[in-house]
Amino acid sequence: MNSVAIDSKQLIQEYFNDLSGQPKTEKLMDRYISDPGLKEHIRVAEAAFPEYELISTLLVAESDLVAGRCTFRGVHKGEFAGIQPTGKRVSADLIIFYRIRESKIAEHWMQMDTRDLIDQLSK
């Protein structure tokens, strides 16, 4: 693995550690993210699942690209997908890719099992 890949992977692990279980403030997001779409996604998720966790089970890096297999965990305290807060603890697996530029997340692509998440909230 080259030094860019090592630095990119370390940045993402630090990002997960710093955001998981904490309020996702603008200051904290600005430290790691330049991708406006990711910031908006985090705002929506944080409103529905305050202080949610994102736990990586596998991170793979190639140059400025980092792929992660992760688990999302949170408590449903705000509206999500039209479902009013239930107070339920939920978790869902996801795959996410990040492109790192200038030591920040510049792009992301995510696939999450939202159907499973909605099913957990609806039971």
PDB file of N, CA, C and O in Angstrom, residues 74-107:
ATOM      1  N   GLY A  74     -28.055   3.370  15.768  1.00  0.00           N
ATOM      2  CA  GLY A  74     -28.610   4.586  16.345  1.00  0.00           C
ATOM      3  C   GLY A  74     -29.941   4.333  17.026  1.00  0.00           C
ATOM      4  O   GLY A  74     -30.496   3.235  16.960  1.00  0.00           O
ATOM      5  N   VAL A  75     -30.446   5.387  17.663  1.00  0.00           N
ATOM      6  CA  VAL A  75     -31.757   5.370  18.306  1.00  0.00           C
ATOM      7  C   VAL A  75     -32.627   6.345  17.535  1.00  0.00           C
ATOM      8  O   VAL A  75     -32.254   7.504  17.331  1.00  0.00           O
ATOM      9  N   HIS A  76     -33.789   5.885  17.122  1.00  0.00           N
ATOM     10  CA  HIS A  76     -34.699   6.662  16.284  1.00  0.00           C
ATOM     11  C   HIS A  76     -35.418   7.723  17.121  1.00  0.00           C
ATOM     12  O   HIS A  76     -36.404   7.437  17.789  1.00  0.00           O
ATOM     13  N   LYS A  77     -34.935   8.973  17.041  1.00  0.00           N
ATOM     14  CA  LYS A  77     -35.498  10.066  17.841  1.00  0.00           C
ATOM     15  C   LYS A  77     -36.073  11.190  16.989  1.00  0.00           C
ATOM     16  O   LYS A  77     -36.563  12.182  17.532  1.00  0.00           O
ATOM     17  N   GLY A  78     -35.983  11.072  15.677  1.00  0.00           N
ATOM     18  CA  GLY A  78     -36.530  12.079  14.772  1.00  0.00           C
ATOM     19  C   GLY A  78     -37.139  11.391  13.565  1.00  0.00           C
ATOM     20  O   GLY A  78     -36.886  10.205  13.325  1.00  0.00           O
ATOM     21  N   GLU A  79     -37.937  12.122  12.795  1.00  0.00           N
ATOM     22  CA  GLU A  79     -38.584  11.524  11.627  1.00  0.00           C
ATOM     23  C   GLU A  79     -37.556  10.962  10.654  1.00  0.00           C
ATOM     24  O   GLU A  79     -36.517  11.564  10.402  1.00  0.00           O
ATOM     25  N   PHE A  80     -37.865   9.793  10.111  1.00  0.00           N
ATOM     26  CA  PHE A  80     -37.016   9.163   9.100  1.00  0.00           C
ATOM     27  C   PHE A  80     -37.919   8.457   8.106  1.00  0.00           C
ATOM     28  O   PHE A  80     -38.750   7.635   8.499  1.00  0.00           O
ATOM     29  N   ALA A  81     -37.769   8.782   6.836  1.00  0.00           N
ATOM     30  CA  ALA A  81     -38.535   8.160   5.750  1.00  0.00           C
ATOM     31  C   ALA A  81     -40.034   8.205   6.038  1.00  0.00           C
ATOM     32  O   ALA A  81     -40.760   7.252   5.785  1.00  0.00           O
ATOM     33  N   GLY A  82     -40.496   9.329   6.615  1.00  0.00           N
ATOM     34  CA  GLY A  82     -41.911   9.493   6.918  1.00  0.00           C
ATOM     35  C   GLY A  82     -42.364   8.791   8.175  1.00  0.00           C
ATOM     36  O   GLY A  82     -43.544   8.849   8.532  1.00  0.00           O
ATOM     37  N   ILE A  83     -41.459   8.143   8.886  1.00  0.00           N
ATOM     38  CA  ILE A  83     -41.797   7.426  10.122  1.00  0.00           C
ATOM     39  C   ILE A  83     -41.458   8.328  11.308  1.00  0.00           C
ATOM     40  O   ILE A  83     -40.316   8.787  11.445  1.00  0.00           O
ATOM     41  N   GLN A  84     -42.458   8.586  12.129  1.00  0.00           N
ATOM     42  CA  GLN A  84     -42.253   9.417  13.318  1.00  0.00           C
ATOM     43  C   GLN A  84     -41.357   8.684  14.319  1.00  0.00           C
ATOM     44  O   GLN A  84     -41.262   7.459  14.288  1.00  0.00           O
ATOM     45  N   PRO A  85     -40.688   9.422  15.216  1.00  0.00           N
ATOM     46  CA  PRO A  85     -39.763   8.798  16.169  1.00  0.00           C
ATOM     47  C   PRO A  85     -40.390   7.651  16.950  1.00  0.00           C
ATOM     48  O   PRO A  85     -41.518   7.761  17.426  1.00  0.00           O
ATOM     49  N   THR A  86     -39.652   6.567  17.049  1.00  0.00           N
ATOM     50  CA  THR A  86     -40.127   5.374  17.763  1.00  0.00           C
ATOM     51  C   THR A  86     -39.325   5.095  19.034  1.00  0.00           C
ATOM     52  O   THR A  86     -39.763   4.306  19.866  1.00  0.00           O
ATOM     53  N   GLY A  87     -38.140   5.684  19.144  1.00  0.00           N
ATOM     54  CA  GLY A  87     -37.272   5.394  20.281  1.00  0.00           C
ATOM     55  C   GLY A  87     -36.559   4.055  20.168  1.00  0.00           C
ATOM     56  O   GLY A  87     -35.857   3.639  21.082  1.00  0.00           O
ATOM     57  N   LYS A  88     -36.727   3.381  19.037  1.00  0.00           N
ATOM     58  CA  LYS A  88     -36.112   2.056  18.853  1.00  0.00           C
ATOM     59  C   LYS A  88     -34.637   2.167  18.496  1.00  0.00           C
ATOM     60  O   LYS A  88     -34.226   3.055  17.759  1.00  0.00           O
ATOM     61  N   ARG A  89     -33.860   1.202  19.015  1.00  0.00           N
ATOM     62  CA  ARG A  89     -32.456   1.043  18.610  1.00  0.00           C
ATOM     63  C   ARG A  89     -32.449   0.258  17.314  1.00  0.00           C
ATOM     64  O   ARG A  89     -33.125  -0.773  17.219  1.00  0.00           O
ATOM     65  N   VAL A  90     -31.696   0.745  16.341  1.00  0.00           N
ATOM     66  CA  VAL A  90     -31.632   0.085  15.041  1.00  0.00           C
ATOM     67  C   VAL A  90     -30.182  -0.058  14.607  1.00  0.00           C
ATOM     68  O   VAL A  90     -29.288   0.632  15.105  1.00  0.00           O
ATOM     69  N   SER A  91     -29.976  -0.954  13.664  1.00  0.00           N
ATOM     70  CA  SER A  91     -28.657  -1.087  13.042  1.00  0.00           C
ATOM     71  C   SER A  91     -28.863  -1.545  11.603  1.00  0.00           C
ATOM     72  O   SER A  91     -29.858  -2.198  11.286  1.00  0.00           O
ATOM     73  N   ALA A  92     -27.918  -1.168  10.755  1.00  0.00           N
ATOM     74  CA  ALA A  92     -27.974  -1.557   9.350  1.00  0.00           C
ATOM     75  C   ALA A  92     -26.558  -1.617   8.800  1.00  0.00           C
ATOM     76  O   ALA A  92     -25.697  -0.816   9.177  1.00  0.00           O
ATOM     77  N   ASP A  93     -26.334  -2.574   7.928  1.00  0.00           N
ATOM     78  CA  ASP A  93     -25.028  -2.704   7.286  1.00  0.00           C
ATOM     79  C   ASP A  93     -24.974  -1.805   6.051  1.00  0.00           C
ATOM     80  O   ASP A  93     -26.001  -1.534   5.419  1.00  0.00           O
ATOM     81  N   LEU A  94     -23.781  -1.358   5.732  1.00  0.00           N
ATOM     82  CA  LEU A  94     -23.603  -0.529   4.550  1.00  0.00           C
ATOM     83  C   LEU A  94     -22.201  -0.696   3.987  1.00  0.00           C
ATOM     84  O   LEU A  94     -21.282  -1.140   4.674  1.00  0.00           O
ATOM     85  N   ILE A  95     -22.093  -0.332   2.729  1.00  0.00           N
ATOM     86  CA  ILE A  95     -20.812  -0.259   2.029  1.00  0.00           C
ATOM     87  C   ILE A  95     -20.655   1.186   1.594  1.00  0.00           C
ATOM     88  O   ILE A  95     -21.590   1.787   1.048  1.00  0.00           O
ATOM     89  N   ILE A  96     -19.485   1.758   1.827  1.00  0.00           N
ATOM     90  CA  ILE A  96     -19.264   3.153   1.444  1.00  0.00           C
ATOM     91  C   ILE A  96     -17.869   3.321   0.851  1.00  0.00           C
ATOM     92  O   ILE A  96     -16.921   2.651   1.273  1.00  0.00           O
ATOM     93  N   PHE A  97     -17.792   4.175  -0.150  1.00  0.00           N
ATOM     94  CA  PHE A  97     -16.529   4.535  -0.770  1.00  0.00           C
ATOM     95  C   PHE A  97     -16.322   6.032  -0.575  1.00  0.00           C
ATOM     96  O   PHE A  97     -17.269   6.815  -0.726  1.00  0.00           O
ATOM     97  N   TYR A  98     -15.093   6.402  -0.264  1.00  0.00           N
ATOM     98  CA  TYR A  98     -14.729   7.806  -0.106  1.00  0.00           C
ATOM     99  C   TYR A  98     -13.560   8.130  -1.029  1.00  0.00           C
ATOM    100  O   TYR A  98     -12.612   7.351  -1.120  1.00  0.00           O
ATOM    101  N   ARG A  99     -13.617   9.288  -1.666  1.00  0.00           N
ATOM    102  CA  ARG A  99     -12.466   9.811  -2.417  1.00  0.00           C
ATOM    103  C   ARG A  99     -11.893  10.941  -1.578  1.00  0.00           C
ATOM    104  O   ARG A  99     -12.612  11.852  -1.169  1.00  0.00           O
ATOM    105  N   ILE A 100     -10.594  10.874  -1.296  1.00  0.00           N
ATOM    106  CA  ILE A 100      -9.915  11.851  -0.453  1.00  0.00           C
ATOM    107  C   ILE A 100      -9.132  12.823  -1.341  1.00  0.00           C
ATOM    108  O   ILE A 100      -8.365  12.397  -2.219  1.00  0.00           O
ATOM    109  N   ARG A 101      -9.347  14.106  -1.093  1.00  0.00           N
ATOM    110  CA  ARG A 101      -8.566  15.158  -1.763  1.00  0.00           C
ATOM    111  C   ARG A 101      -8.213  16.209  -0.720  1.00  0.00           C
ATOM    112  O   ARG A 101      -9.090  16.644   0.025  1.00  0.00           O
ATOM    113  N   GLU A 102      -6.952  16.597  -0.704  1.00  0.00           N
ATOM    114  CA  GLU A 102      -6.476  17.622   0.228  1.00  0.00           C
ATOM    115  C   GLU A 102      -6.868  17.287   1.673  1.00  0.00           C
ATOM    116  O   GLU A 102      -7.341  18.134   2.426  1.00  0.00           O
ATOM    117  N   SER A 103      -6.712  16.019   2.037  1.00  0.00           N
ATOM    118  CA  SER A 103      -6.940  15.518   3.395  1.00  0.00           C
ATOM    119  C   SER A 103      -8.378  15.669   3.878  1.00  0.00           C
ATOM    120  O   SER A 103      -8.633  15.778   5.080  1.00  0.00           O
ATOM    121  N   LYS A 104      -9.335  15.647   2.926  1.00  0.00           N
ATOM    122  CA  LYS A 104     -10.752  15.685   3.276  1.00  0.00           C
ATOM    123  C   LYS A 104     -11.528  14.771   2.339  1.00  0.00           C
ATOM    124  O   LYS A 104     -11.088  14.469   1.236  1.00  0.00           O
ATOM    125  N   ILE A 105     -12.710  14.365   2.788  1.00  0.00           N
ATOM    126  CA  ILE A 105     -13.588  13.552   1.951  1.00  0.00           C
ATOM    127  C   ILE A 105     -14.210  14.461   0.910  1.00  0.00           C
ATOM    128  O   ILE A 105     -14.986  15.369   1.240  1.00  0.00           O
ATOM    129  N   ALA A 106     -13.856  14.219  -0.352  1.00  0.00           N
ATOM    130  CA  ALA A 106     -14.320  15.063  -1.452  1.00  0.00           C
ATOM    131  C   ALA A 106     -15.504  14.453  -2.193  1.00  0.00           C
ATOM    132  O   ALA A 106     -16.300  15.172  -2.806  1.00  0.00           O
ATOM    133  N   GLU A 107     -15.622  13.116  -2.153  1.00  0.00           N
ATOM    134  CA  GLU A 107     -16.726  12.413  -2.802  1.00  0.00           C
ATOM    135  C   GLU A 107     -17.051  11.174  -1.982  1.00  0.00           C
ATOM    136  O   GLU A 107     -16.190  10.641  -1.294  1.00  0.00           O
TER     137      GLU A 107
END
